[in-house]
CSV table of C-alpha atoms in Angstrom, one decimal:
chain,number,residue,atom,x,y,z
V,22,MET,CA,14.8,13.6,-4.5
V,23,SER,CA,14.0,10.1,-5.7
V,24,VAL,CA,13.4,7.3,-3.2
V,25,PHE,CA,13.9,4.6,-5.9
V,26,THR,CA,17.6,4.6,-6.2
V,27,ARG,CA,19.1,1.7,-4.3
V,28,SER,CA,20.3,-1.5,-6.0
V,29,GLN,CA,19.5,-4.7,-4.0
V,30,ALA,CA,23.0,-5.0,-2.7
V,31,GLU,CA,23.0,-1.3,-1.6
V,32,ARG,CA,19.6,-1.8,0.0
V,33,GLU,CA,20.6,-4.9,1.9
V,34,ALA,CA,23.8,-3.1,3.2
V,35,ALA,CA,21.9,0.1,4.2
V,36,LEU,CA,18.7,-1.4,5.7
V,37,LEU,CA,20.0,-4.5,7.5
V,38,PRO,CA,21.8,-2.6,10.4
V,39,GLU,CA,18.8,-0.2,10.6
V,40,LEU,CA,16.3,-3.1,10.8
V,41,ALA,CA,18.4,-5.0,13.3
V,42,GLU,CA,18.5,-1.8,15.5
V,43,LEU,CA,14.8,-1.5,15.1
V,44,THR,CA,14.3,-5.1,16.2
V,45,ALA,CA,16.4,-4.4,19.4
V,46,HIS,CA,14.5,-1.1,19.9
V,47,HIS,CA,11.1,-2.7,19.8
V,48,ARG,CA,12.3,-5.6,21.9
V,49,ALA,CA,13.4,-3.1,24.6
V,50,ASN,CA,10.2,-1.1,24.5
V,51,SER,CA,7.4,-3.6,23.8
V,52,ALA,CA,6.9,-6.3,26.3
V,53,GLY,CA,4.6,-8.3,24.0
V,54,TYR,CA,7.1,-8.2,21.1
V,55,GLU,CA,9.9,-9.3,23.6
V,56,ARG,CA,7.8,-12.3,24.6
V,57,ILE,CA,7.2,-13.3,21.0
V,58,LEU,CA,10.9,-13.2,20.1
V,59,ALA,CA,12.0,-15.0,23.3
V,60,SER,CA,9.4,-17.8,22.7
V,61,LEU,CA,10.7,-18.2,19.1
V,62,GLY,CA,14.2,-18.6,20.4
V,63,PHE,CA,15.7,-15.3,19.2
V,64,ALA,CA,18.3,-14.3,21.7
V,65,PRO,CA,18.6,-10.5,22.6
V,66,ASP,CA,22.1,-10.5,21.0
V,67,ALA,CA,21.1,-12.4,17.9
V,68,ALA,CA,22.9,-11.4,14.8
V,69,PHE,CA,21.2,-11.3,11.3
V,70,ALA,CA,23.2,-12.0,8.2
V,71,THR,CA,20.5,-10.9,5.7
V,72,ILE,CA,17.2,-9.0,5.7
V,73,ALA,CA,15.5,-12.4,5.2
V,74,ASP,CA,16.9,-13.6,8.5
V,75,LEU,CA,15.0,-11.0,10.6
V,76,PRO,CA,12.1,-12.3,12.7
V,77,TRP,CA,8.7,-11.4,11.2
V,78,LEU,CA,5.3,-10.9,12.7
V,79,PRO,CA,2.1,-12.1,11.0
V,80,VAL,CA,0.1,-9.1,10.1
V,81,ARG,CA,-2.9,-10.4,11.8
V,82,MET,CA,-1.1,-10.1,15.2
V,83,PHE,CA,-2.2,-6.5,15.2
V,84,LYS,CA,-5.8,-7.6,15.1
V,85,THR,CA,-5.5,-9.8,18.2
V,86,HIS,CA,-2.8,-8.0,20.3
V,87,ASP,CA,-2.0,-4.5,21.3
V,88,LEU,CA,1.6,-4.0,20.2
V,89,LYS,CA,3.3,-0.7,20.7
V,90,SER,CA,6.8,0.6,21.6
V,91,ILE,CA,5.8,3.9,23.1
V,92,PRO,CA,4.2,4.9,26.4
V,93,ASP,CA,0.4,5.4,26.4
V,94,ALA,CA,1.0,9.1,27.1
V,95,GLU,CA,2.9,9.5,23.8
V,96,VAL,CA,0.2,8.0,21.6
V,97,PHE,CA,-0.6,10.8,19.1
V,98,LYS,CA,-2.8,8.8,16.7
V,99,THR,CA,-4.4,5.4,16.7
V,100,LEU,CA,-5.2,3.9,13.3
V,101,THR,CA,-7.6,1.1,12.8
V,102,SER,CA,-8.0,-1.1,9.7
V,103,SER,CA,-11.4,-1.9,8.2
V,104,GLY,CA,-11.4,-5.4,9.8
V,105,THR,CA,-13.4,-6.9,7.0
V,106,THR,CA,-11.8,-10.4,7.4
V,107,GLY,CA,-13.8,-11.1,10.5
V,108,ALA,CA,-10.7,-11.1,12.8
V,109,GLY,CA,-11.4,-7.6,14.1
V,110,ALA,CA,-9.5,-4.5,13.2
V,111,SER,CA,-5.8,-3.9,13.4
V,112,ARG,CA,-4.8,-1.1,15.9
V,113,ILE,CA,-1.6,0.8,15.0
V,114,TYR,CA,-0.2,3.4,17.4
V,115,LEU,CA,1.8,6.4,16.3
V,116,ASP,CA,3.5,9.1,18.2
V,117,LYS,CA,4.0,12.6,16.7
V,118,GLU,CA,7.4,11.7,15.2
V,119,ALA,CA,6.1,8.5,13.6
V,120,ALA,CA,3.0,10.3,12.2
V,121,GLY,CA,5.2,12.9,10.6
V,122,ALA,CA,7.6,10.4,9.2
V,123,GLN,CA,4.9,8.3,7.5
V,124,THR,CA,3.3,11.4,5.8
V,125,LYS,CA,6.7,12.6,4.6
V,126,GLN,CA,7.8,9.2,3.2
V,127,LEU,CA,4.5,8.6,1.5
V,128,GLY,CA,4.9,12.0,-0.1
V,129,ALA,CA,8.4,11.3,-1.2
V,130,THR,CA,7.3,8.0,-2.8
V,131,LEU,CA,4.4,9.4,-4.7
V,132,GLN,CA,6.5,12.4,-5.8
V,133,GLU,CA,8.4,10.0,-8.1
V,134,VAL,CA,5.4,9.9,-10.4
V,135,LEU,CA,3.6,13.1,-9.5
V,136,GLY,CA,6.4,15.6,-9.5
V,137,GLY,CA,6.9,18.3,-6.9
V,138,GLU,CA,3.7,20.4,-7.2
V,139,ARG,CA,0.2,19.6,-6.1
V,140,LEU,CA,-1.9,18.9,-9.1
V,141,PRO,CA,-5.7,19.4,-9.7
V,142,MET,CA,-7.3,16.2,-8.5
V,143,LEU,CA,-10.2,14.0,-9.6
V,144,MET,CA,-11.3,11.7,-6.7
V,145,VAL,CA,-13.1,8.6,-7.9
V,146,ASP,CA,-15.3,8.5,-4.9
V,147,THR,CA,-18.1,10.5,-3.2
V,148,ILE,CA,-17.4,13.4,-0.8
V,149,GLY,CA,-19.7,11.5,1.6
V,150,ILE,CA,-16.9,9.0,2.3
V,151,ILE,CA,-15.0,11.6,4.3
V,152,LYS,CA,-18.0,13.6,5.7
V,153,ASN,CA,-19.3,10.9,7.9
V,154,ARG,CA,-16.5,10.6,10.5
V,155,ARG,CA,-18.6,8.3,12.8
V,156,SER,CA,-18.3,5.4,10.3
V,157,PHE,CA,-14.9,6.5,9.0
V,158,SER,CA,-13.5,3.6,7.0
V,159,ALA,CA,-10.2,2.5,5.7
V,160,ARG,CA,-11.5,3.7,2.3
V,161,GLY,CA,-12.3,7.1,3.8
V,162,ALA,CA,-8.9,7.3,5.4
V,163,GLY,CA,-7.3,6.4,2.0
V,164,VAL,CA,-9.2,9.1,0.2
V,165,LEU,CA,-8.4,11.7,2.9
V,166,GLY,CA,-4.7,10.8,2.9
V,167,MET,CA,-4.4,11.0,-0.8
V,168,ALA,CA,-6.3,14.3,-0.9
V,169,ASN,CA,-3.2,16.0,0.5
V,170,PHE,CA,-1.3,15.4,-2.7
V,171,GLY,CA,-3.8,17.3,-4.9
V,172,ARG,CA,-5.8,20.6,-5.0
V,173,LYS,CA,-9.0,21.7,-6.6
V,174,HIS,CA,-10.6,18.4,-5.6
V,175,THR,CA,-13.5,17.2,-7.7
V,176,TYR,CA,-15.5,14.1,-6.8
V,177,VAL,CA,-16.5,11.8,-9.6
V,178,LEU,CA,-19.6,10.5,-7.7
V,179,ASP,CA,-22.4,12.6,-6.3
V,180,GLU,CA,-23.9,12.3,-2.8
V,181,ASN,CA,-26.0,9.3,-4.1
V,182,ASP,CA,-23.0,7.4,-5.4
V,183,LYS,CA,-24.0,8.1,-9.0
V,184,PRO,CA,-21.4,9.3,-11.6
V,185,ASP,CA,-21.5,13.1,-11.8
V,186,VAL,CA,-20.6,13.4,-15.5
V,187,GLU,CA,-21.1,17.2,-15.6
V,188,ALA,CA,-18.7,17.7,-12.7
V,189,VAL,CA,-16.0,15.6,-14.5
V,190,ARG,CA,-16.6,17.5,-17.8
V,191,LYS,CA,-16.2,20.8,-16.0
V,192,PHE,CA,-13.0,19.6,-14.3
V,193,LEU,CA,-11.5,18.4,-17.6
V,194,ALA,CA,-12.5,21.7,-19.4
V,195,GLU,CA,-10.7,23.7,-16.7
V,196,TYR,CA,-7.6,21.5,-15.9
V,197,GLY,CA,-7.5,18.7,-18.5
V,198,ASP,CA,-5.0,20.3,-20.8
V,199,LYS,CA,-2.1,20.0,-18.2
V,200,PRO,CA,-1.1,17.1,-15.9
V,201,PHE,CA,-3.8,16.3,-13.3
V,202,LEU,CA,-4.0,13.6,-10.6
V,203,ILE,CA,-6.6,10.9,-10.4
V,204,PHE,CA,-7.1,8.7,-7.3
V,205,GLY,CA,-9.4,5.9,-6.5
V,206,PHE,CA,-9.8,2.3,-5.5
V,207,THR,CA,-9.2,0.0,-8.5
V,208,PHE,CA,-12.8,-1.4,-9.0
V,209,MET,CA,-14.4,2.0,-8.5
V,210,VAL,CA,-11.9,3.6,-11.0
V,211,TRP,CA,-12.9,1.0,-13.6
V,212,GLN,CA,-16.7,1.2,-13.0
V,213,TYR,CA,-17.1,4.9,-12.4
V,214,LEU,CA,-14.3,6.5,-14.4
V,215,TYR,CA,-13.3,4.2,-17.2
V,216,GLU,CA,-16.8,3.1,-18.2
V,217,VAL,CA,-18.1,6.7,-17.9
V,218,ALA,CA,-15.1,8.2,-19.8
V,219,ARG,CA,-15.5,5.6,-22.6
V,220,GLU,CA,-19.3,6.2,-22.9
V,221,HIS,CA,-18.9,10.0,-22.9
V,222,LYS,CA,-15.7,10.1,-24.9
V,223,LEU,CA,-13.8,12.0,-22.2
V,224,ASP,CA,-10.1,12.7,-22.8
V,225,LEU,CA,-8.0,11.7,-19.8
V,226,SER,CA,-4.6,11.8,-21.6
V,227,ASN,CA,-3.0,14.3,-19.2
V,228,GLY,CA,-4.0,12.4,-16.1
V,229,ILE,CA,-1.8,10.5,-13.7
V,230,LEU,CA,-3.8,7.7,-12.1
V,231,ILE,CA,-2.8,6.3,-8.6
V,232,HIS,CA,-5.0,3.4,-7.7
V,233,SER,CA,-5.1,0.5,-5.2
V,234,GLY,CA,-7.4,-2.2,-3.8
V,235,GLY,CA,-8.6,-5.6,-4.6
V,236,TRP,CA,-8.7,-6.9,-8.2
V,237,LYS,CA,-11.2,-9.6,-7.4
V,238,LYS,CA,-14.3,-7.9,-8.8
V,239,LEU,CA,-12.4,-7.0,-11.9
V,240,ILE,CA,-11.0,-10.4,-12.5
V,241,ASP,CA,-14.6,-11.6,-12.4
V,242,ARG,CA,-15.1,-9.2,-15.4
V,243,ALA,CA,-12.0,-10.7,-17.1
V,244,VAL,CA,-10.0,-7.5,-16.5
V,245,ASP,CA,-6.5,-8.0,-15.2
V,246,ASN,CA,-3.8,-5.3,-14.9
V,247,SER,CA,-2.6,-5.5,-18.5
V,248,GLU,CA,-6.2,-5.2,-19.8
V,249,PHE,CA,-7.0,-2.4,-17.4
V,250,ARG,CA,-4.0,-0.4,-18.7
V,251,ARG,CA,-4.7,-1.2,-22.4
V,252,ARG,CA,-8.3,-0.2,-22.3
V,253,PHE,CA,-7.6,3.1,-20.4
V,254,LYS,CA,-5.0,3.9,-23.0
V,255,GLU,CA,-7.1,3.0,-26.1
V,256,ASP,CA,-10.5,4.5,-24.9
V,257,THR,CA,-9.4,7.5,-22.8
V,258,GLY,CA,-5.8,8.3,-23.7
V,259,LEU,CA,-4.7,7.7,-20.1
V,260,THR,CA,-1.2,6.0,-20.0
V,261,ARG,CA,0.4,7.2,-16.7
V,262,ILE,CA,-1.1,4.6,-14.4
V,263,HIS,CA,0.4,3.4,-11.1
V,264,ASN,CA,-1.1,0.7,-8.9
V,265,TYR,CA,0.3,0.5,-5.4
V,266,TYR,CA,0.4,-2.0,-2.6
V,267,GLY,CA,0.4,-1.0,1.0
V,268,MET,CA,-1.4,-1.7,4.3
V,269,ILE,CA,-2.3,0.2,7.5
V,270,GLU,CA,0.0,-2.0,9.5
V,271,GLN,CA,3.0,-0.4,7.7
V,272,ILE,CA,1.5,3.0,7.2
V,273,GLY,CA,3.5,5.4,5.0
V,274,THR,CA,5.2,2.6,3.1
V,275,VAL,CA,3.8,1.9,-0.4
V,276,PHE,CA,5.1,-0.3,-3.1
V,277,LEU,CA,4.6,1.6,-6.3
V,278,GLU,CA,4.0,0.2,-9.8
V,279,GLY,CA,6.7,1.3,-12.3
V,280,PRO,CA,5.9,3.2,-15.5
V,281,SER,CA,5.8,0.1,-17.7
V,282,GLY,CA,3.3,-1.7,-15.4
V,283,ASN,CA,2.8,-5.2,-13.9
V,284,SER,CA,5.6,-4.9,-11.3
V,285,LEU,CA,5.6,-3.2,-7.9
V,286,TYR,CA,8.9,-1.6,-6.6
V,287,CYS,CA,10.3,-1.0,-3.1
V,288,PRO,CA,11.2,2.6,-2.1
V,289,ASP,CA,14.7,2.9,-0.7
V,290,PHE,CA,13.6,2.5,3.0
V,291,ALA,CA,11.7,-0.8,2.3
V,292,ASP,CA,12.1,-4.3,0.9
V,293,VAL,CA,10.1,-7.4,0.1
V,294,VAL,CA,10.8,-11.1,0.8
V,295,ILE,CA,8.8,-13.8,-0.9
V,296,ARG,CA,8.6,-16.9,1.4
V,297,ASP,CA,7.9,-20.6,0.7
V,298,PRO,CA,4.7,-21.3,2.7
V,299,GLU,CA,6.0,-24.7,3.8
V,300,THR,CA,9.6,-24.0,4.7
V,301,TRP,CA,9.5,-20.2,5.2
V,302,GLU,CA,12.8,-20.0,3.2
V,303,GLU,CA,13.1,-17.1,0.7
V,304,GLN,CA,11.8,-18.1,-2.7
V,305,PRO,CA,13.9,-17.5,-5.8
V,306,VAL,CA,12.8,-15.1,-8.6
V,307,GLY,CA,9.8,-16.4,-10.4
V,308,LYS,CA,8.6,-18.8,-7.6
V,309,PRO,CA,5.4,-17.7,-5.8
V,310,GLY,CA,5.1,-17.5,-2.1
V,311,VAL,CA,3.8,-15.4,0.9
V,312,ILE,CA,4.7,-11.7,0.8
V,313,GLU,CA,6.7,-10.3,3.6
V,314,VAL,CA,7.0,-6.5,3.7
V,315,VAL,CA,10.0,-4.8,5.4
V,316,SER,CA,10.3,-1.1,6.2
V,317,THR,CA,12.4,1.1,8.5
V,318,LEU,CA,9.5,3.5,9.1
V,319,PRO,CA,7.6,1.7,12.0
V,320,ARG,CA,9.3,2.9,15.2
V,321,SER,CA,6.4,3.5,17.5
V,322,TYR,CA,5.1,-0.1,17.1
V,323,PRO,CA,6.9,-3.3,15.9
V,324,GLY,CA,5.6,-3.4,12.3
V,325,HIS,CA,9.0,-3.2,10.6
V,326,VAL,CA,9.0,-6.9,9.4
V,327,LEU,CA,5.5,-8.2,8.6
V,328,LEU,CA,4.3,-11.4,7.0
V,329,THR,CA,1.2,-10.5,5.0
V,330,GLU,CA,-1.7,-12.8,4.0
V,331,ASP,CA,-1.0,-12.2,0.3
V,332,LEU,CA,0.6,-14.4,-2.3
V,333,GLY,CA,3.1,-12.8,-4.6
V,334,VAL,CA,6.1,-13.4,-6.8
V,335,CYS,CA,9.4,-11.6,-7.3
V,336,ASN,CA,9.7,-10.8,-11.0
V,337,GLY,CA,13.3,-9.7,-11.0
V,338,ILE,CA,16.1,-7.9,-9.2
V,339,ASP,CA,17.8,-4.7,-10.5
V,340,ASP,CA,16.4,-5.3,-14.0
V,341,GLY,CA,13.2,-3.2,-14.1
V,342,ASP,CA,12.1,0.4,-14.3
V,343,TRP,CA,13.7,1.2,-10.9
V,344,PRO,CA,16.5,-0.6,-9.0
V,345,GLY,CA,15.9,-3.4,-6.4
V,346,LYS,CA,13.4,-6.2,-6.3
V,347,HIS,CA,10.2,-5.9,-8.2
V,348,PHE,CA,7.2,-8.1,-7.6
V,349,SER,CA,3.5,-8.8,-8.3
V,350,VAL,CA,0.7,-9.6,-5.9
V,351,LEU,CA,-1.2,-12.8,-7.0
V,352,GLY,CA,-4.1,-12.7,-4.5
V,353,ARG,CA,-5.0,-13.5,-0.9
V,354,LEU,CA,-3.9,-16.6,0.9
V,355,PRO,CA,-6.7,-19.1,1.6
V,356,LYS,CA,-8.1,-18.3,5.1
V,357,ALA,CA,-6.9,-21.6,6.6
V,358,GLU,CA,-3.4,-21.0,5.3
V,359,ALA,CA,-3.3,-17.5,6.6
V,360,ARG,CA,-4.3,-18.6,10.0
V,361,GLY,CA,-1.6,-21.3,9.9
V,362,CYS,CA,1.0,-18.6,9.3
V,363,SER,CA,0.2,-17.1,12.7
V,364,ASP,CA,-0.6,-20.1,14.8
V,365,THR,CA,3.1,-20.4,15.9
V,366,PHE,CA,2.8,-16.9,17.4
V,367,GLN,CA,-0.5,-17.0,19.3
V,368,GLY,CA,0.8,-18.8,22.4
V,369,ALA,CA,4.0,-16.7,22.3
V,370,ALA,CA,2.2,-13.4,22.8
V,371,ALA,CA,-0.4,-14.5,25.3
């Protein structure tokens, strides 16, 4: 069943009461979250007219504060982000129910483009990334999480991080005549799959590529999203390409690129708000601002309304491949601005 069905009006009507209930739930079960909302002047009986009226937390709060809405004894899994920004790692606490819900909803979201069966899978990474659990990274967690959606996994890189062209050829000879899944982080997909496939004239036309991660290294090579898609199509035959946007602080919720490219869509249980970095008001379509991500999934920790450290723009509402808002990520906020977003909150949660 599709999770890309709700128009923006339907989404607002369905999600607002759920999100308001979640805000009250987290307030009642997380002392830290209660202190934050009280210090910002949100009364316990505050009413919210729109999703954009809900109180948000800066995503970096999870790097500096332990925020959870479950007793310690019920913590089933603790996730940590890579912490590459120098502010430490985010800690996200899940109970069994939350862990099950995030896996289920991620599956439902990806099923939109993968269909119902598990496909043979090319992993654009090395098996070493999931072998060394001591230094288990966000990248390793991403690879392991996505592995659940495929079968007959073949790794594009050998143990020395070099492209294993023979392994890819063998995979394509066996499975390449029917749909197969490809997963990797954007820069690695370009460097280790596109460039190798082009050089060795490999046919990827039956592939479905799911990819994510920073574009910075590719922008340095003058490859943006349109160019990425164009070159894959022309040189390898691959046309079913879906970038996605998501973060560990809202685990299980991913914003998926539609079939025609260049816009990310919200699943039915999520939404996005683009905010003016000066006034924090919601920006109109076409006007860039700071991305706020909203999801009804986080119940074990108060991560349901998060202000990210990314800039984005809403490209349209109910006028794209799927209903609802669709948007693009334009890049990271400058560090000073990102810190400014959360300054208001630091005293509140102390």
